[in-house]
DNA sequence: AATTATTCCTATAGTTTTGGTAGAAAGCAG
DNA sequence: CTGCTTTCTACCAAAACTATAGGAATAATT
């Protein structure tokens, strides 16, 4: 039940963009530096986020990425979905055909309840909330 | 956020054992047959479940596996934990040292809420409930 | 027009995890 | 001692993950 670095890095990068929302574009290099991860790898994740319409790119010197919408209007469920795919713990939740005996399988009910529980958390959290929380943590340092 | 076949097969195998609880041991071969998966592979999972103390083996002709405790006393959280490890979506939830900046990371709060949500489902479900549900589905066929 | 900092595209590759297979040893009821 | 089962150890192929690399496109700035 682990999330890959795609989801982990991607969410954190989006929080960075949310924290700097309205302050111009943020280049991948800088985000990667702050996060202490490979910029070249983060590149790929940003591409996925861009193609999903969550961020926009400014391709030039001193360009970078900005959120496509206000942080208040981006739910974490969208971000995770782009990077990890559905949060279904097993495929038969989304597609009954994935398991042979799906119609008579109690386990499936359990997976469904798990998915619902996770989705509930992701759906009820916005990037703005996370950005606020992040700023809090930084302020407490002073 | 996918669960591997370990968790998927393992949970289903445990439900089988719960359904036949009190009716003597069930050999891996039969369980695998019912589930339509490789018996040799299921072997490994049963060994893990045995070593965790969830099932007991009877090693002889017409032997097999039985639940170590009543199905009412086995929560799904235990089963999943044995096979998938912690349900933490990322390692830093269980071990703050896993991420460099864990103390100042808002994402970690999100992962923690996700874990809690999942755990809540798994903790509040027993094997007995699943066995009852499974019997229901079968009865409805008639 | 050249410079420059950036995204964007495509390809490659090492490592780990997954999902199995194989074979033989050990236990024990009958 | 035979037959059915678990148990142990080892191995393996394919997929997924986690990158890395090199260069082309873009457009503001000089
Ligand atoms: S239907 Fe997919 S695990 Fe049972
Ligand atoms: S602390 Fe692990 S993702 Fe932030």
Coordinates of C-alpha atoms (C1' of nucleotides) and ligand atoms in Angstrom, one line a residue:
Chain A
X1 CA 0.0 0.0 0.0
X2 CA 2.8 2.4 -0.7
X3 CA 2.6 5.5 -2.8
X4 CA 5.6 5.9 -5.2
X5 CA 7.9 8.9 -5.3
X6 CA 5.8 10.2 -8.2
X7 CA 3.0 10.9 -5.8
X8 CA 5.3 11.9 -2.9
X9 CA 7.4 14.4 -4.9
X10 CA 4.5 15.6 -7.0
X11 CA 2.4 16.6 -4.1
X12 CA 5.3 18.4 -2.4
X13 CA 6.1 20.2 -5.6
X14 CA 2.5 21.4 -5.9
X15 CA 2.6 22.6 -2.4
X16 CA 5.7 24.6 -3.2
X17 CA 3.9 26.2 -6.2
X18 CA 0.9 26.9 -3.9
X19 CA 3.1 28.6 -1.3
X20 CA 4.5 30.9 -4.0
X21 CA 1.2 31.4 -5.8
X22 CA 1.0 34.9 -7.4
X23 CA 4.7 35.5 -7.2
X24 CA 5.6 34.5 -10.7
X25 CA 6.9 31.3 -12.2
X26 CA 9.0 28.8 -10.2
X27 CA 11.6 26.8 -12.2
X28 CA 11.9 23.1 -11.7
X29 CA 15.6 23.5 -10.7
X30 CA 14.6 25.6 -7.7
X31 CA 11.8 23.4 -6.6
X32 CA 14.0 20.3 -6.8
X33 CA 16.7 22.1 -4.9
X34 CA 14.4 23.0 -2.1
X35 CA 13.0 19.4 -2.0
X36 CA 16.5 17.9 -2.4
X37 CA 15.5 15.6 -5.2
X38 CA 16.7 15.1 -8.8
X39 CA 15.6 18.0 -11.0
X40 CA 15.7 15.8 -14.1
X41 CA 13.3 13.4 -12.5
X42 CA 11.0 16.1 -11.2
X43 CA 10.9 17.3 -14.9
X44 CA 8.9 14.3 -15.9
X45 CA 6.4 14.7 -13.0
X46 CA 5.9 18.3 -13.9
X47 CA 5.1 17.3 -17.5
X48 CA 2.4 14.9 -16.3
X49 CA 0.9 17.7 -14.1
X50 CA 1.0 20.1 -17.0
X51 CA -0.7 17.7 -19.4
X52 CA -3.4 17.1 -16.8
X53 CA -4.0 20.9 -16.7
X54 CA -3.0 21.4 -13.1
X55 CA 0.0 23.7 -13.9
X56 CA 1.0 25.9 -16.7
X57 CA 4.6 26.4 -18.1
X58 CA 6.4 29.5 -19.0
X59 CA 9.2 28.4 -21.4
X60 CA 12.0 30.9 -21.4
X61 CA 14.7 32.4 -19.3
X62 CA 13.4 33.1 -15.8
X63 CA 10.4 31.0 -16.7
X64 CA 9.1 28.0 -14.9
X65 CA 5.8 26.7 -13.7
X66 CA 2.7 28.2 -12.0
X67 CA -0.5 26.7 -10.8
X68 CA -3.2 26.7 -13.5
X69 CA -5.9 27.6 -11.0
X70 CA -6.1 29.1 -7.5
X71 CA -4.8 26.8 -4.8
X72 CA -8.2 27.0 -3.2
X73 CA -9.6 25.3 -6.3
X74 CA -7.2 22.4 -6.5
X75 CA -8.0 19.4 -4.4
X76 CA -5.3 16.9 -3.5
X77 CA -7.4 14.1 -5.0
X78 CA -6.7 15.6 -8.5
X79 CA -3.0 15.8 -7.9
X80 CA -2.7 12.3 -6.6
X81 CA -4.9 10.9 -9.3
X82 CA -2.6 12.4 -12.0
X83 CA 0.5 11.0 -10.6
X84 CA -0.6 7.7 -9.1
X85 CA -3.7 6.9 -11.1
X86 CA -6.8 5.9 -9.1
X87 CA -6.3 5.4 -5.4
X88 CA -8.2 2.1 -5.7
X89 CA -6.2 -0.4 -3.6
X90 CA -6.9 -3.1 -6.2
X91 CA -8.1 -2.8 -9.8
X92 CA -11.4 -4.6 -9.3
X93 CA -12.7 -1.7 -7.4
X94 CA -12.8 0.5 -10.5
X95 CA -13.2 -2.3 -13.0
X96 CA -15.2 -5.3 -11.9
X97 CA -13.7 -7.2 -14.9
X98 CA -10.3 -7.1 -13.4
X99 CA -11.1 -10.0 -11.0
X100 CA -12.7 -13.1 -12.2
X101 CA -15.1 -13.6 -9.4
X102 CA -15.8 -9.9 -8.6
X103 CA -19.5 -10.4 -8.2
X104 CA -19.2 -12.9 -5.4
X105 CA -16.1 -11.5 -3.6
X106 CA -16.5 -10.0 -0.2
X107 CA -12.9 -8.7 -0.3
X108 CA -14.0 -6.3 -2.9
X109 CA -16.4 -4.6 -0.5
X110 CA -13.4 -4.0 1.8
X111 CA -11.3 -2.5 -0.9
X112 CA -14.1 -0.2 -1.8
X113 CA -14.5 1.0 1.7
X114 CA -10.7 1.6 1.9
X115 CA -10.8 3.6 -1.4
X116 CA -13.7 5.7 -0.1
X117 CA -11.9 6.5 3.1
X118 CA -8.8 7.6 1.3
X119 CA -10.7 9.6 -1.3
X120 CA -12.5 11.3 1.4
X121 CA -9.3 12.7 2.9
X122 CA -7.9 13.7 -0.5
X123 CA -11.2 15.2 -1.7
X124 CA -11.6 17.3 1.4
X125 CA -8.2 18.9 1.3
X126 CA -7.1 21.8 -1.0
X127 CA -3.7 22.9 -2.0
X128 CA -4.4 26.2 -0.3
X129 CA -4.9 24.5 3.1
X130 CA -1.6 22.7 2.6
X131 CA 0.2 25.9 1.7
X132 CA -1.2 27.6 4.8
X133 CA -0.1 24.8 6.9
X134 CA 3.4 24.9 5.3
X135 CA 3.7 28.6 6.0
X136 CA 2.7 28.0 9.6
X137 CA 5.5 25.5 10.1
X138 CA 8.0 27.9 8.7
X139 CA 6.8 30.8 10.8
X140 CA 7.2 28.7 14.0
X141 CA 10.9 28.4 13.3
X142 CA 11.4 32.1 14.0
Chain B
X1 CA -1.5 3.4 -4.1
X2 CA -2.0 -0.2 -5.2
X3 CA -1.9 -3.2 -2.9
X4 CA 0.1 -6.1 -4.3
X5 CA -1.2 -9.6 -4.9
X6 CA 0.2 -10.6 -1.6
X7 CA -2.4 -8.5 0.2
X8 CA -5.1 -9.4 -2.3
X9 CA -4.6 -13.1 -2.3
X10 CA -3.8 -13.3 1.4
X11 CA -7.0 -11.6 2.5
X12 CA -9.1 -13.8 0.2
X13 CA -7.3 -16.9 1.5
X14 CA -8.0 -15.9 5.1
X15 CA -11.7 -15.4 4.2
X16 CA -11.8 -18.9 2.9
X17 CA -10.3 -20.2 6.1
X18 CA -12.8 -18.2 8.0
X19 CA -15.7 -19.5 6.0
X20 CA -14.6 -23.1 6.8
X21 CA -13.7 -22.4 10.4
X22 CA -14.3 -25.4 12.6
X23 CA -14.5 -27.8 9.7
X24 CA -10.9 -29.1 9.9
X25 CA -7.8 -28.0 8.0
X26 CA -7.8 -26.7 4.4
X27 CA -4.9 -27.5 2.2
X28 CA -3.2 -24.8 0.2
X29 CA -4.0 -26.7 -3.0
X30 CA -7.7 -26.4 -2.4
X31 CA -7.7 -22.8 -1.5
X32 CA -5.6 -21.9 -4.5
X33 CA -8.0 -23.9 -6.7
X34 CA -11.0 -22.1 -5.4
X35 CA -9.3 -18.7 -5.8
X36 CA -7.8 -19.7 -9.2
X37 CA -4.2 -18.7 -8.4
X38 CA -0.9 -20.5 -8.2
X39 CA -0.7 -22.9 -5.3
X40 CA 3.1 -22.6 -5.1
X41 CA 2.8 -18.8 -4.8
X42 CA 0.1 -19.0 -2.2
X43 CA 2.5 -21.2 -0.3
X44 CA 4.7 -18.3 0.4
X45 CA 1.9 -16.1 1.7
X46 CA 0.6 -18.8 4.0
X47 CA 4.1 -19.2 5.4
X48 CA 4.1 -15.5 6.2
X49 CA 0.7 -15.7 7.8
X50 CA 1.8 -18.7 9.9
X51 CA 4.9 -17.0 11.1
X52 CA 2.8 -14.0 12.1
X53 CA 0.7 -16.4 14.2
X54 CA -2.6 -15.8 12.3
X55 CA -2.9 -19.4 11.1
X56 CA -1.6 -22.8 12.2
X57 CA -0.4 -25.6 10.0
X58 CA -1.2 -29.3 10.2
X59 CA 1.6 -31.1 8.3
X60 CA 0.4 -34.5 7.3
X61 CA -1.8 -36.3 4.8
X62 CA -5.1 -34.5 4.8
X63 CA -3.6 -31.7 6.7
X64 CA -3.6 -28.0 5.8
X65 CA -4.2 -24.7 7.5
X66 CA -6.6 -23.5 10.1
X67 CA -7.1 -20.1 11.7
X68 CA -5.1 -19.7 14.9
X69 CA -8.0 -17.8 16.5
X70 CA -11.7 -17.4 16.1
X71 CA -12.6 -15.3 13.0
X72 CA -14.3 -12.9 15.3
X73 CA -10.9 -12.1 16.9
X74 CA -9.0 -11.5 13.8
X75 CA -9.1 -8.0 12.4
X76 CA -8.3 -7.3 8.8
X77 CA -5.7 -4.8 9.9
X78 CA -3.6 -7.7 11.2
X79 CA -3.9 -9.6 8.0
X80 CA -2.9 -6.7 5.7
X81 CA -0.1 -5.7 8.0
X82 CA 1.5 -9.1 7.7
X83 CA 1.4 -9.2 4.0
X84 CA 1.8 -5.6 2.9
X85 CA 3.6 -4.2 5.9
X86 CA 2.3 -1.0 7.4
X87 CA -0.5 0.7 5.4
X88 CA 1.4 4.0 5.6
X89 CA 1.2 5.5 2.1
X90 CA 4.8 6.7 2.5
X91 CA 7.6 5.7 4.9
X92 CA 7.9 8.9 6.8
X93 CA 4.6 8.4 8.5
X94 CA 5.9 5.5 10.5
X95 CA 9.5 6.7 10.6
X96 CA 10.1 10.4 10.6
X97 CA 13.7 9.7 9.7
X98 CA 12.7 8.4 6.3
X99 CA 12.3 11.9 5.0
X100 CA 14.9 14.5 5.4
X101 CA 12.6 17.4 6.2
X102 CA 9.9 15.5 8.0
X103 CA 9.5 18.0 10.8
X104 CA 8.6 20.8 8.4
X105 CA 6.6 19.0 5.8
X106 CA 2.8 19.5 5.5
X107 CA 2.5 16.6 3.1
X108 CA 3.3 14.3 5.9
X109 CA 0.2 15.4 7.7
X110 CA -1.8 14.4 4.7
X111 CA -0.2 11.0 4.5
X112 CA -1.0 10.5 8.2
X113 CA -4.6 11.3 7.7
X114 CA -4.8 8.9 4.8
X115 CA -3.2 6.1 6.9
X116 CA -5.6 6.8 9.7
X117 CA -8.6 6.6 7.4
X118 CA -7.5 3.3 5.9
X119 CA -6.6 1.8 9.3
X120 CA -10.0 2.7 10.6
X121 CA -11.6 0.6 7.9
X122 CA -9.3 -2.3 8.5
X123 CA -9.4 -2.1 12.2
X124 CA -13.2 -2.1 12.3
X125 CA -13.6 -5.2 10.2
X126 CA -13.2 -8.8 11.4
X127 CA -12.7 -11.9 9.4
X128 CA -16.0 -13.2 10.8
X129 CA -17.9 -10.3 9.3
X130 CA -16.3 -11.0 5.9
X131 CA -17.0 -14.7 6.2
X132 CA -20.7 -13.9 6.9
X133 CA -20.8 -11.6 3.9
X134 CA -19.2 -14.2 1.7
X135 CA -21.8 -16.8 2.8
X136 CA -24.6 -14.3 2.0
X137 CA -23.4 -13.8 -1.5
X138 CA -23.3 -17.6 -2.1
X139 CA -26.8 -18.1 -0.6
X140 CA -28.2 -15.4 -2.9
X141 CA -27.2 -17.6 -5.8
X142 CA -29.7 -20.2 -4.9
Chain C
dA1 C1' 21.3 38.7 -33.7
dA2 C1' 23.3 36.5 -29.9
dT3 C1' 22.7 35.2 -25.2
dT4 C1' 20.5 32.9 -21.7
dA5 C1' 17.6 30.3 -18.7
dT6 C1' 14.3 27.6 -19.0
dT7 C1' 10.9 23.9 -20.7
dC8 C1' 10.1 19.9 -23.6
dC9 C1' 11.1 15.6 -26.0
dT10 C1' 13.1 11.1 -26.5
dA11 C1' 16.0 7.6 -25.2
dT12 C1' 18.5 4.7 -22.0
dA13 C1' 19.7 2.2 -17.9
dG14 C1' 20.3 0.6 -13.1
dT15 C1' 17.8 -1.2 -9.2
dT16 C1' 14.0 -3.0 -6.8
dT17 C1' 9.6 -5.3 -6.5
dT18 C1' 6.5 -8.5 -8.1
dG19 C1' 4.8 -12.8 -9.1
dG20 C1' 6.0 -16.7 -9.7
dT21 C1' 8.5 -21.8 -10.4
dA22 C1' 11.4 -25.8 -8.8
dG23 C1' 12.9 -29.4 -6.1
dA24 C1' 13.6 -31.7 -2.3
dA25 C1' 13.3 -32.4 2.8
dA26 C1' 10.3 -33.2 6.9
dG27 C1' 6.2 -34.7 9.4
dC28 C1' 2.9 -37.9 10.4
dA29 C1' -1.7 -40.6 10.0
dG30 C1' -2.9 -44.7 8.3
Chain D
dC1 C1' 6.4 -47.6 4.7
dT2 C1' 3.2 -45.1 1.7
dG3 C1' 0.9 -40.9 0.5
dC4 C1' -0.3 -36.4 1.3
dT5 C1' 0.8 -32.4 3.0
dT6 C1' 3.7 -28.5 4.7
dT7 C1' 8.3 -26.3 4.8
dC8 C1' 12.6 -24.7 3.2
dT9 C1' 15.8 -22.7 0.0
dA10 C1' 16.9 -21.1 -4.2
dC11 C1' 16.2 -19.2 -8.4
dC12 C1' 14.2 -16.5 -12.2
dA13 C1' 11.7 -13.4 -15.7
dA14 C1' 9.1 -9.4 -16.2
dA15 C1' 7.5 -5.2 -14.8
dA16 C1' 7.7 -1.0 -12.3
dC17 C1' 10.3 2.4 -10.2
dT18 C1' 13.8 5.9 -10.2
dA19 C1' 16.2 8.1 -12.3
dT20 C1' 20.0 10.1 -16.0
dA21 C1' 21.4 12.2 -20.5
dG22 C1' 21.5 15.0 -24.4
dG23 C1' 19.6 18.0 -27.2
dA24 C1' 15.8 20.9 -29.4
dA25 C1' 12.4 24.6 -28.8
dT26 C1' 11.0 29.1 -26.8
dA27 C1' 11.1 33.9 -26.0
dA28 C1' 12.6 37.8 -23.0
dT29 C1' 16.6 40.4 -22.6
dT30 C1' 20.8 42.4 -24.0
Ligands
LIG1 S1 -13.0 -9.1 -6.8 FE1 -11.0 -8.3 -6.9 S2 -10.2 -9.1 -5.0 FE2 -12.2 -10.0 -5.1
LIG2 S1 8.1 14.2 5.4 FE1 8.0 12.5 4.0 S2 6.9 13.4 2.4 FE2 7.3 15.1 3.6

